mmCIF file of C-alpha atoms in Angstrom:
data_model
loop_
_atom_site.group_PDB
_atom_site.id
_atom_site.type_symbol
_atom_site.label_atom_id
_atom_site.label_comp_id
_atom_site.label_asym_id
_atom_site.label_seq_id
_atom_site.Cartn_x
_atom_site.Cartn_y
_atom_site.Cartn_z
ATOM 1 C CA MET A 96 14.290 31.175 -25.694
ATOM 2 C CA LEU A 97 10.981 32.980 -26.055
ATOM 3 C CA PHE A 98 8.133 32.369 -23.594
ATOM 4 C CA SER A 99 4.446 33.042 -23.871
ATOM 5 C CA GLY A 100 2.920 35.206 -21.106
ATOM 6 C CA ARG A 101 1.506 32.223 -19.274
ATOM 7 C CA ARG A 102 4.712 30.183 -19.506
ATOM 8 C CA LEU A 103 6.782 33.139 -18.332
ATOM 9 C CA ILE A 104 4.541 33.540 -15.212
ATOM 10 C CA THR A 105 4.904 29.804 -14.570
ATOM 11 C CA ALA A 106 8.681 29.977 -14.902
ATOM 12 C CA LEU A 107 9.109 32.906 -12.563
ATOM 13 C CA LEU A 108 6.334 31.976 -10.073
ATOM 14 C CA GLY A 109 8.607 30.625 -7.395
ATOM 15 C CA VAL A 110 10.861 33.691 -7.536
ATOM 16 C CA ALA A 111 8.537 36.633 -7.711
ATOM 17 C CA SER A 112 4.952 35.372 -7.766
ATOM 18 C CA CYS A 113 3.663 38.177 -5.581
ATOM 19 C CA LEU A 114 4.769 40.730 -8.101
ATOM 20 C CA LEU A 115 3.701 38.851 -11.223
ATOM 21 C CA ILE A 116 0.228 37.690 -10.354
ATOM 22 C CA SER A 117 -2.679 39.931 -9.468
ATOM 23 C CA PRO A 118 -5.175 38.914 -6.799
ATOM 24 C CA ALA A 119 -7.826 38.442 -9.465
ATOM 25 C CA THR A 120 -5.907 35.661 -11.112
ATOM 26 C CA ALA A 121 -4.240 33.986 -8.137
ATOM 27 C CA PHE A 122 -5.064 32.336 -4.855
ATOM 28 C CA THR A 123 -3.339 31.533 -1.578
ATOM 29 C CA ASN A 124 -3.996 28.542 0.650
ATOM 30 C CA PRO A 125 -5.922 27.333 2.604
ATOM 31 C CA ILE A 126 -9.114 27.107 0.562
ATOM 32 C CA ARG A 127 -11.271 26.068 3.530
ATOM 33 C CA ARG A 128 -10.441 26.418 7.228
ATOM 34 C CA PRO A 129 -11.909 25.023 9.393
ATOM 35 C CA GLY A 130 -13.942 22.217 7.867
ATOM 36 C CA GLY A 131 -11.405 21.222 5.217
ATOM 37 C CA SER A 132 -11.094 17.550 5.946
ATOM 38 C CA ASP A 133 -11.261 14.974 3.155
ATOM 39 C CA PRO A 134 -11.702 17.402 0.309
ATOM 40 C CA GLN A 135 -12.915 16.773 -3.205
ATOM 41 C CA MET A 136 -12.839 19.393 -5.947
ATOM 42 C CA ILE A 137 -14.087 18.929 -9.450
ATOM 43 C CA TYR A 138 -14.467 21.274 -12.439
ATOM 44 C CA SER A 139 -17.570 21.195 -14.597
ATOM 45 C CA ASP A 140 -19.302 23.675 -16.915
ATOM 46 C CA GLY A 141 -17.326 26.713 -15.755
ATOM 47 C CA TYR A 142 -17.488 26.023 -12.024
ATOM 48 C CA TYR A 143 -15.290 24.468 -9.416
ATOM 49 C CA TYR A 144 -17.411 22.337 -7.062
ATOM 50 C CA PHE A 145 -16.117 21.535 -3.580
ATOM 51 C CA LEU A 146 -17.117 18.959 -0.986
ATOM 52 C CA SER A 147 -15.488 18.100 2.375
ATOM 53 C CA THR A 148 -16.335 16.368 5.617
ATOM 54 C CA SER A 149 -18.966 18.307 7.624
ATOM 55 C CA TRP A 150 -19.621 15.446 10.149
ATOM 56 C CA SER A 151 -23.456 15.811 10.178
ATOM 57 C CA ASN A 152 -24.523 16.334 6.513
ATOM 58 C CA VAL A 153 -23.325 16.595 2.926
ATOM 59 C CA GLN A 154 -22.641 20.078 1.598
ATOM 60 C CA ILE A 155 -21.449 21.324 -1.795
ATOM 61 C CA ALA A 156 -20.181 24.730 -2.781
ATOM 62 C CA ARG A 157 -19.310 26.185 -6.149
ATOM 63 C CA ALA A 158 -17.372 29.162 -7.601
ATOM 64 C CA THR A 159 -15.869 30.132 -10.955
ATOM 65 C CA THR A 160 -12.378 30.303 -9.376
ATOM 66 C CA ILE A 161 -10.547 28.372 -6.741
ATOM 67 C CA ASP A 162 -10.165 31.573 -4.672
ATOM 68 C CA GLY A 163 -13.914 32.073 -4.849
ATOM 69 C CA LEU A 164 -14.505 28.799 -3.017
ATOM 70 C CA LYS A 165 -13.246 30.417 0.163
ATOM 71 C CA THR A 166 -16.442 32.457 0.472
ATOM 72 C CA ALA A 167 -18.829 30.431 -1.716
ATOM 73 C CA THR A 168 -22.260 29.566 -0.359
ATOM 74 C CA ARG A 169 -22.567 26.041 0.898
ATOM 75 C CA LYS A 170 -25.642 24.067 -0.185
ATOM 76 C CA THR A 171 -26.770 21.148 1.996
ATOM 77 C CA VAL A 172 -27.786 18.227 -0.196
ATOM 78 C CA TYR A 173 -28.159 15.563 2.475
ATOM 79 C CA SER A 174 -29.024 15.251 6.129
ATOM 80 C CA SER A 175 -30.896 12.511 7.993
ATOM 81 C CA THR A 176 -32.272 11.566 11.362
ATOM 82 C CA GLU A 177 -32.159 7.871 10.416
ATOM 83 C CA ALA A 178 -30.071 6.332 13.208
ATOM 84 C CA SER A 179 -27.907 4.144 10.994
ATOM 85 C CA ARG A 180 -26.783 7.044 8.759
ATOM 86 C CA CYS A 181 -27.384 10.214 10.718
ATOM 87 C CA CYS A 182 -23.923 10.909 11.923
ATOM 88 C CA ASN A 183 -20.168 10.773 11.385
ATOM 89 C CA VAL A 184 -20.756 11.834 7.824
ATOM 90 C CA TRP A 185 -17.411 11.745 6.041
ATOM 91 C CA ALA A 186 -15.634 12.150 2.764
ATOM 92 C CA PRO A 187 -18.385 12.950 0.237
ATOM 93 C CA GLU A 188 -17.434 12.765 -3.457
ATOM 94 C CA THR A 189 -19.418 13.547 -6.579
ATOM 95 C CA HIS A 190 -18.966 11.647 -9.850
ATOM 96 C CA TYR A 191 -20.660 11.893 -13.220
ATOM 97 C CA LEU A 192 -21.935 8.590 -14.526
ATOM 98 C CA ASP A 193 -24.354 7.820 -17.351
ATOM 99 C CA GLY A 194 -25.747 11.332 -17.608
ATOM 100 C CA ALA A 195 -26.223 12.066 -13.907
ATOM 101 C CA TRP A 196 -24.133 13.153 -10.900
ATOM 102 C CA TYR A 197 -23.859 10.883 -7.911
ATOM 103 C CA ILE A 198 -22.490 11.582 -4.445
ATOM 104 C CA TYR A 199 -20.814 8.670 -2.587
ATOM 105 C CA PHE A 200 -20.265 9.334 1.141
ATOM 106 C CA THR A 201 -19.591 7.646 4.463
ATOM 107 C CA ALA A 202 -22.075 7.767 7.362
ATOM 108 C CA GLY A 203 -22.986 5.816 10.473
ATOM 109 C CA ASN A 204 -24.555 6.088 13.944
ATOM 110 C CA SER A 205 -23.930 8.569 16.718
ATOM 111 C CA LYS A 206 -22.619 6.051 19.331
ATOM 112 C CA ASN A 207 -19.466 4.742 17.765
ATOM 113 C CA LEU A 208 -17.690 4.202 14.430
ATOM 114 C CA ASP A 209 -18.549 0.518 14.108
ATOM 115 C CA GLY A 210 -21.494 1.217 11.778
ATOM 116 C CA GLN A 211 -19.614 3.325 9.207
ATOM 117 C CA ASN A 212 -20.756 2.444 5.725
ATOM 118 C CA LEU A 213 -21.002 3.818 2.213
ATOM 119 C CA HIS A 214 -24.160 5.543 0.895
ATOM 120 C CA VAL A 215 -25.251 7.070 -2.363
ATOM 121 C CA LEU A 216 -27.146 10.165 -3.480
ATOM 122 C CA LYS A 217 -28.385 10.624 -7.074
ATOM 123 C CA GLY A 218 -28.597 14.067 -8.663
ATOM 124 C CA GLY A 219 -29.185 15.549 -12.078
ATOM 125 C CA ALA A 220 -27.362 16.861 -15.063
ATOM 126 C CA THR A 221 -25.167 19.288 -13.015
ATOM 127 C CA PRO A 222 -23.610 18.951 -9.578
ATOM 128 C CA TRP A 223 -25.735 21.912 -8.435
ATOM 129 C CA ASP A 224 -29.024 20.088 -8.999
ATOM 130 C CA ASP A 225 -30.907 18.487 -6.095
ATOM 131 C CA PHE A 226 -29.775 15.085 -4.829
ATOM 132 C CA THR A 227 -31.928 12.260 -3.521
ATOM 133 C CA TYR A 228 -30.829 9.496 -1.152
ATOM 134 C CA VAL A 229 -30.931 6.218 -3.085
ATOM 135 C CA GLY A 230 -29.447 3.705 -0.635
ATOM 136 C CA GLN A 231 -26.646 2.032 1.237
ATOM 137 C CA LEU A 232 -23.936 0.832 -1.130
ATOM 138 C CA SER A 233 -21.920 -1.712 0.924
ATOM 139 C CA ASN A 234 -22.837 -4.458 3.336
ATOM 140 C CA GLU A 235 -19.734 -4.340 5.536
ATOM 141 C CA TRP A 236 -17.691 -1.626 7.260
ATOM 142 C CA SER A 237 -16.422 0.670 4.551
ATOM 143 C CA ILE A 238 -15.312 4.297 4.328
ATOM 144 C CA ASP A 239 -13.915 6.741 1.743
ATOM 145 C CA GLY A 240 -15.675 5.454 -1.352
ATOM 146 C CA THR A 241 -14.505 6.711 -4.701
ATOM 147 C CA ILE A 242 -15.132 5.807 -8.355
ATOM 148 C CA ILE A 243 -12.409 4.576 -10.708
ATOM 149 C CA GLN A 244 -12.918 3.760 -14.368
ATOM 150 C CA PHE A 245 -10.811 1.418 -16.498
ATOM 151 C CA ASP A 246 -10.908 1.031 -20.248
ATOM 152 C CA LYS A 247 -12.246 -2.417 -21.234
ATOM 153 C CA TRP A 248 -12.824 -3.274 -17.539
ATOM 154 C CA GLY A 249 -15.530 -0.861 -16.557
ATOM 155 C CA THR A 250 -16.383 1.216 -13.476
ATOM 156 C CA TYR A 251 -15.334 0.261 -9.986
ATOM 157 C CA LEU A 252 -15.751 1.379 -6.388
ATOM 158 C CA ALA A 253 -12.566 1.703 -4.380
ATOM 159 C CA SER A 254 -12.832 2.129 -0.590
ATOM 160 C CA SER A 255 -11.108 1.584 2.707
ATOM 161 C CA CYS A 256 -12.105 -1.672 4.374
ATOM 162 C CA PHE A 257 -11.367 -4.566 6.721
ATOM 163 C CA HIS A 258 -12.515 -7.234 4.251
ATOM 164 C CA GLU A 259 -11.033 -10.502 5.605
ATOM 165 C CA VAL A 260 -7.802 -8.748 6.605
ATOM 166 C CA GLN A 261 -6.351 -7.540 9.856
ATOM 167 C CA TYR A 262 -5.624 -3.938 8.986
ATOM 168 C CA GLN A 263 -7.565 -1.144 7.376
ATOM 169 C CA SER A 264 -6.858 -1.666 3.728
ATOM 170 C CA LEU A 265 -7.985 -0.682 0.193
ATOM 171 C CA CYS A 266 -10.726 -2.695 -1.550
ATOM 172 C CA MET A 267 -12.032 -2.747 -5.098
ATOM 173 C CA GLN A 268 -15.416 -3.948 -6.387
ATOM 174 C CA LYS A 269 -17.323 -3.650 -9.621
ATOM 175 C CA LEU A 270 -20.029 -0.967 -9.575
ATOM 176 C CA GLY A 271 -23.490 -2.103 -10.639
ATOM 177 C CA ASP A 272 -25.072 -0.883 -13.856
ATOM 178 C CA ASP A 273 -27.393 1.302 -11.835
ATOM 179 C CA ASN A 274 -24.387 3.072 -10.190
ATOM 180 C CA VAL A 275 -26.008 2.534 -6.733
ATOM 181 C CA SER A 276 -25.192 -1.137 -6.152
ATOM 182 C CA LEU A 277 -22.194 -3.437 -6.303
ATOM 183 C CA LYS A 278 -21.641 -6.748 -8.088
ATOM 184 C CA GLY A 279 -19.016 -9.405 -8.073
ATOM 185 C CA ASN A 280 -16.548 -10.025 -5.309
ATOM 186 C CA ASN A 281 -15.026 -7.408 -3.001
ATOM 187 C CA SER A 282 -11.238 -7.703 -3.226
ATOM 188 C CA VAL A 283 -8.364 -6.247 -1.189
ATOM 189 C CA ILE A 284 -5.837 -4.593 -3.497
ATOM 190 C CA SER A 285 -3.526 -2.994 -0.926
ATOM 191 C CA GLN A 286 -2.670 -3.645 2.730
ATOM 192 C CA PRO A 287 -0.542 -1.397 4.959
ATOM 193 C CA LEU A 288 2.263 -3.874 5.324
ATOM 194 C CA GLU A 289 5.235 -1.545 4.686
ATOM 195 C CA SER A 290 6.943 0.043 7.694
ATOM 196 C CA TRP A 291 6.393 3.558 6.319
ATOM 197 C CA GLU A 292 2.555 3.098 6.387
ATOM 198 C CA GLN A 293 2.330 1.820 9.980
ATOM 199 C CA SER A 294 2.727 4.941 12.103
ATOM 200 C CA ARG A 295 0.761 4.241 15.322
ATOM 201 C CA THR A 296 -1.756 2.038 13.447
ATOM 202 C CA PRO A 297 -1.331 0.492 10.026
ATOM 203 C CA VAL A 298 -3.819 2.213 7.642
ATOM 204 C CA ASN A 299 -4.583 2.551 3.941
ATOM 205 C CA GLU A 300 -7.516 4.856 3.158
ATOM 206 C CA GLY A 301 -8.750 7.784 1.055
ATOM 207 C CA PRO A 302 -8.201 6.304 -2.457
ATOM 208 C CA TYR A 303 -8.607 8.577 -5.458
ATOM 209 C CA ALA A 304 -7.933 8.037 -9.155
ATOM 210 C CA LEU A 305 -5.183 9.824 -11.049
ATOM 211 C CA TYR A 306 -5.367 9.311 -14.791
ATOM 212 C CA MET A 307 -2.164 10.188 -16.604
ATOM 213 C CA GLU A 308 -3.409 9.932 -20.185
ATOM 214 C CA GLU A 309 -0.147 11.464 -21.404
ATOM 215 C CA ILE A 310 1.807 8.324 -20.487
ATOM 216 C CA GLY A 311 -1.080 5.860 -20.521
ATOM 217 C CA LYS A 312 -0.965 5.249 -16.734
ATOM 218 C CA THR A 313 -3.698 4.941 -14.105
ATOM 219 C CA TYR A 314 -2.778 5.496 -10.464
ATOM 220 C CA ILE A 315 -4.614 5.359 -7.185
ATOM 221 C CA VAL A 316 -3.454 7.994 -4.778
ATOM 222 C CA TYR A 317 -4.173 6.966 -1.196
ATOM 223 C CA SER A 318 -3.441 7.934 2.392
ATOM 224 C CA ALA A 319 -1.097 5.913 4.566
ATOM 225 C CA ASN A 320 -0.706 5.857 8.388
ATOM 226 C CA ASP A 321 -3.015 6.878 11.164
ATOM 227 C CA CYS A 322 -4.420 10.376 10.670
ATOM 228 C CA TRP A 323 -3.682 11.106 14.345
ATOM 229 C CA THR A 324 0.003 11.176 13.493
ATOM 230 C CA PRO A 325 2.096 13.708 11.580
ATOM 231 C CA GLU A 326 3.250 10.899 9.288
ATOM 232 C CA TYR A 327 -0.154 10.679 7.583
ATOM 233 C CA CYS A 328 0.834 11.031 3.943
ATOM 234 C CA LEU A 329 0.022 10.291 0.318
ATOM 235 C CA ALA A 330 1.282 7.227 -1.515
ATOM 236 C CA THR A 331 0.342 5.666 -4.859
ATOM 237 C CA LEU A 332 -0.590 2.391 -6.525
ATOM 238 C CA GLU A 333 0.193 2.066 -10.217
ATOM 239 C CA TRP A 334 -2.009 -0.219 -12.339
ATOM 240 C CA ASP A 335 -0.175 -2.464 -14.779
ATOM 241 C CA GLY A 336 -2.773 -1.603 -17.467
ATOM 242 C CA LYS A 337 -3.694 -5.261 -18.305
ATOM 243 C CA THR A 338 -4.610 -7.250 -15.237
ATOM 244 C CA ASP A 339 -8.043 -7.345 -13.563
ATOM 245 C CA PRO A 340 -7.972 -4.215 -11.334
ATOM 246 C CA THR A 341 -9.504 -6.184 -8.462
ATOM 247 C CA SER A 342 -6.317 -8.245 -8.250
ATOM 248 C CA ALA A 343 -3.651 -7.052 -5.815
ATOM 249 C CA ALA A 344 -1.027 -8.252 -8.325
ATOM 250 C CA ALA A 345 -2.252 -5.650 -10.802
ATOM 251 C CA TRP A 346 -0.984 -2.811 -8.591
ATOM 252 C CA LYS A 347 2.534 -1.603 -7.862
ATOM 253 C CA LYS A 348 2.923 0.370 -4.607
ATOM 254 C CA SER A 349 5.176 3.397 -4.343
ATOM 255 C CA SER A 350 8.421 2.800 -2.372
ATOM 256 C CA GLY A 351 7.314 5.324 0.253
ATOM 257 C CA CYS A 352 5.241 8.455 0.753
ATOM 258 C CA VAL A 353 5.007 10.533 -2.390
ATOM 259 C CA PHE A 354 3.750 13.598 -0.528
ATOM 260 C CA GLN A 355 4.176 14.309 3.144
ATOM 261 C CA GLY A 356 4.171 17.150 5.681
ATOM 262 C CA GLY A 357 6.765 18.513 8.019
ATOM 263 C CA VAL A 358 7.242 21.402 5.567
ATOM 264 C CA ASN A 359 6.000 24.993 5.912
ATOM 265 C CA GLY A 360 4.122 24.143 9.061
ATOM 266 C CA HIS A 361 1.848 21.483 7.538
ATOM 267 C CA TYR A 362 1.453 18.020 8.986
ATOM 268 C CA GLY A 363 -0.705 14.993 8.244
ATOM 269 C CA THR A 364 -0.992 15.890 4.569
ATOM 270 C CA GLY A 365 -3.458 13.361 3.113
ATOM 271 C CA HIS A 366 -6.882 12.321 1.916
ATOM 272 C CA ASN A 367 -6.676 14.092 -1.386
ATOM 273 C CA SER A 368 -8.511 14.441 -4.649
ATOM 274 C CA ILE A 369 -7.222 15.262 -8.131
ATOM 275 C CA VAL A 370 -8.666 17.916 -10.471
ATOM 276 C CA ARG A 371 -7.538 18.820 -13.961
ATOM 277 C CA SER A 372 -7.316 22.443 -15.058
ATOM 278 C CA PRO A 373 -10.110 23.567 -17.406
ATOM 279 C CA ASP A 374 -7.816 23.212 -20.475
ATOM 280 C CA GLY A 375 -6.527 19.896 -19.246
ATOM 281 C CA SER A 376 -2.867 20.980 -19.176
ATOM 282 C CA GLN A 377 -2.405 20.809 -15.398
ATOM 283 C CA ILE A 378 -3.080 18.372 -12.592
ATOM 284 C CA TRP A 379 -3.903 19.798 -9.171
ATOM 285 C CA ASN A 380 -3.596 18.091 -5.795
ATOM 286 C CA VAL A 381 -6.424 18.941 -3.379
ATOM 287 C CA TYR A 382 -5.600 17.657 0.088
ATOM 288 C CA HIS A 383 -6.032 18.355 3.782
ATOM 289 C CA ALA A 384 -3.397 19.188 6.373
ATOM 290 C CA THR A 385 -3.161 20.384 9.927
ATOM 291 C CA ASP A 386 -0.806 22.766 11.789
ATOM 292 C CA ASN A 387 -0.849 20.357 14.736
ATOM 293 C CA VAL A 388 2.656 18.866 14.937
ATOM 294 C CA ASN A 389 1.153 15.652 16.357
ATOM 295 C CA GLY A 390 -1.317 15.234 13.473
ATOM 296 C CA SER A 391 -5.104 15.473 13.672
ATOM 297 C CA CYS A 392 -8.307 13.803 12.597
ATOM 298 C CA ASN A 393 -10.643 16.627 13.633
ATOM 299 C CA ASP A 394 -11.993 19.883 12.190
ATOM 300 C CA SER A 395 -8.677 21.648 12.620
ATOM 301 C CA ARG A 396 -7.698 20.254 9.245
ATOM 302 C CA TYR A 397 -7.804 22.669 6.300
ATOM 303 C CA THR A 398 -7.827 22.254 2.552
ATOM 304 C CA MET A 399 -4.828 23.013 0.363
ATOM 305 C CA VAL A 400 -4.628 23.106 -3.412
ATOM 306 C CA GLN A 401 -1.424 22.960 -5.467
ATOM 307 C CA VAL A 402 -0.208 21.922 -8.863
ATOM 308 C CA VAL A 403 1.344 18.494 -9.435
ATOM 309 C CA GLY A 404 4.585 18.386 -11.421
ATOM 310 C CA LYS A 405 5.957 15.663 -13.625
ATOM 311 C CA ASN A 406 9.107 13.555 -13.462
ATOM 312 C CA PRO A 407 11.247 13.108 -16.567
ATOM 313 C CA ASP A 408 9.367 9.880 -17.430
ATOM 314 C CA GLY A 409 6.017 11.672 -17.189
ATOM 315 C CA SER A 410 5.013 10.238 -13.864
ATOM 316 C CA PRO A 411 3.517 12.569 -11.237
ATOM 317 C CA ASN A 412 5.763 14.554 -8.946
ATOM 318 C CA PHE A 413 3.705 15.892 -5.994
ATOM 319 C CA GLY A 414 6.458 18.074 -4.582
ATOM 320 C CA THR A 415 6.111 19.406 -1.052
ATOM 321 C CA PRO A 416 3.345 21.426 0.674
ATOM 322 C CA VAL A 417 3.435 25.072 -0.271
ATOM 323 C CA ALA A 418 3.417 27.918 2.250
ATOM 324 C CA PHE A 419 0.308 29.904 3.048
ATOM 325 C CA ASP A 420 1.777 33.036 1.463
ATOM 326 C CA TYR A 421 2.555 31.263 -1.833
ATOM 327 C CA ASN A 422 0.599 32.760 -4.709
ATOM 328 C CA SER A 423 -0.649 30.133 -7.108
ATOM 329 C CA ALA A 424 -1.958 31.150 -10.524
ATOM 330 C CA GLU A 425 -5.572 30.042 -11.080
ATOM 331 C CA PRO A 426 -5.650 27.005 -13.354
ATOM 332 C CA SER A 427 -5.616 27.835 -17.034
#
C-alpha cells in the first residue's frame, strides 16, 4: 500500500516520531505550565487562540502554531474591581456568534465561592479585537459556561449548576437572541448519579460540544468527579438528534470515563475543549492535568493537547494521556 507523506508520518509517529518530525512542524506537551487550568483553544483565520483560568482576569493568547502558544504574548481583555465579579475568575471561552466574538466566563467575590456566576464579554470580528463587559448571564450559581448549537433547535448555554438538584450537575438553557441573555427554562440534563462520577464529591462540570459531522452526532464532553481527586476524568453525553436538547431524556451518558489519568504521570485529566485542525480532518482534545497523584484544583494544572482517534463506528476514541516527550505533528 502506498502512503502520502503526511499519512506515512501519521502511521509511524508512535514508533519513531522523534526522527520523522522536525521541531518546526511538531510540538511536545504541556502547552502551558503553570496556569493551564480549564483550557480552551480555537482556530480562526490562521491563528490558534488560547484561554485558561488566570483566577483574577481574562487573558487570551494567539500563535500560528500550537507550539507557538507556549511563548505567545498574553493579552488581558477583562479585569474588574467590582466586588461581585472581581475574583475567582475561571474557565473563559470565546465563541463566534452572529458576526462577533463573545467570551463567557465564571467570576465571583473574594470571600468565598458562593457567588460564582456566569458573565459575558462582547468583542469584534476577530478574537484579538477588544472586548467589552456586557453583563451577568445567569441568576443563580453557575460555572463553566459554554455554547452548544443544534440544527433546527438553535443556540444554547450549557453550564455546571445546582438548579433544583442535590449535586453539582449539567444544565442547558436557550441563549437569547442578543447572545448575552437567557430565555426559557433552565433544565438539568445530567446528574452525577453513577458510582464512577462520585469520587469524594459527586460532580458534573466543564461541558464542551463535540460535533461529529461525519456520523451526524453531537456530543457533550464533560468532567466527572471532584477535581481534588486523581479520578477527575472526561465522560460524554450523546444527543439523540431529535429530542429537545434541554430534556435529560435526549442524552445518553457514556458507561464510564472516556479519558482518564494514571498514565504517563498525569492525573485529574479533565475540563477540556475541542478544536478541529485547519483542514477539518482531525479533532484535538485540549485538557488540563496535574502531576499530583492526589489530584489538584490549583495552578499546578497544565494544558495538554492531543489528537482524538475514532472507533470503527466513527465515534470518538480519546485514547490515553500522552507522555511529555511525545512528539505530535502540528495539525494539518
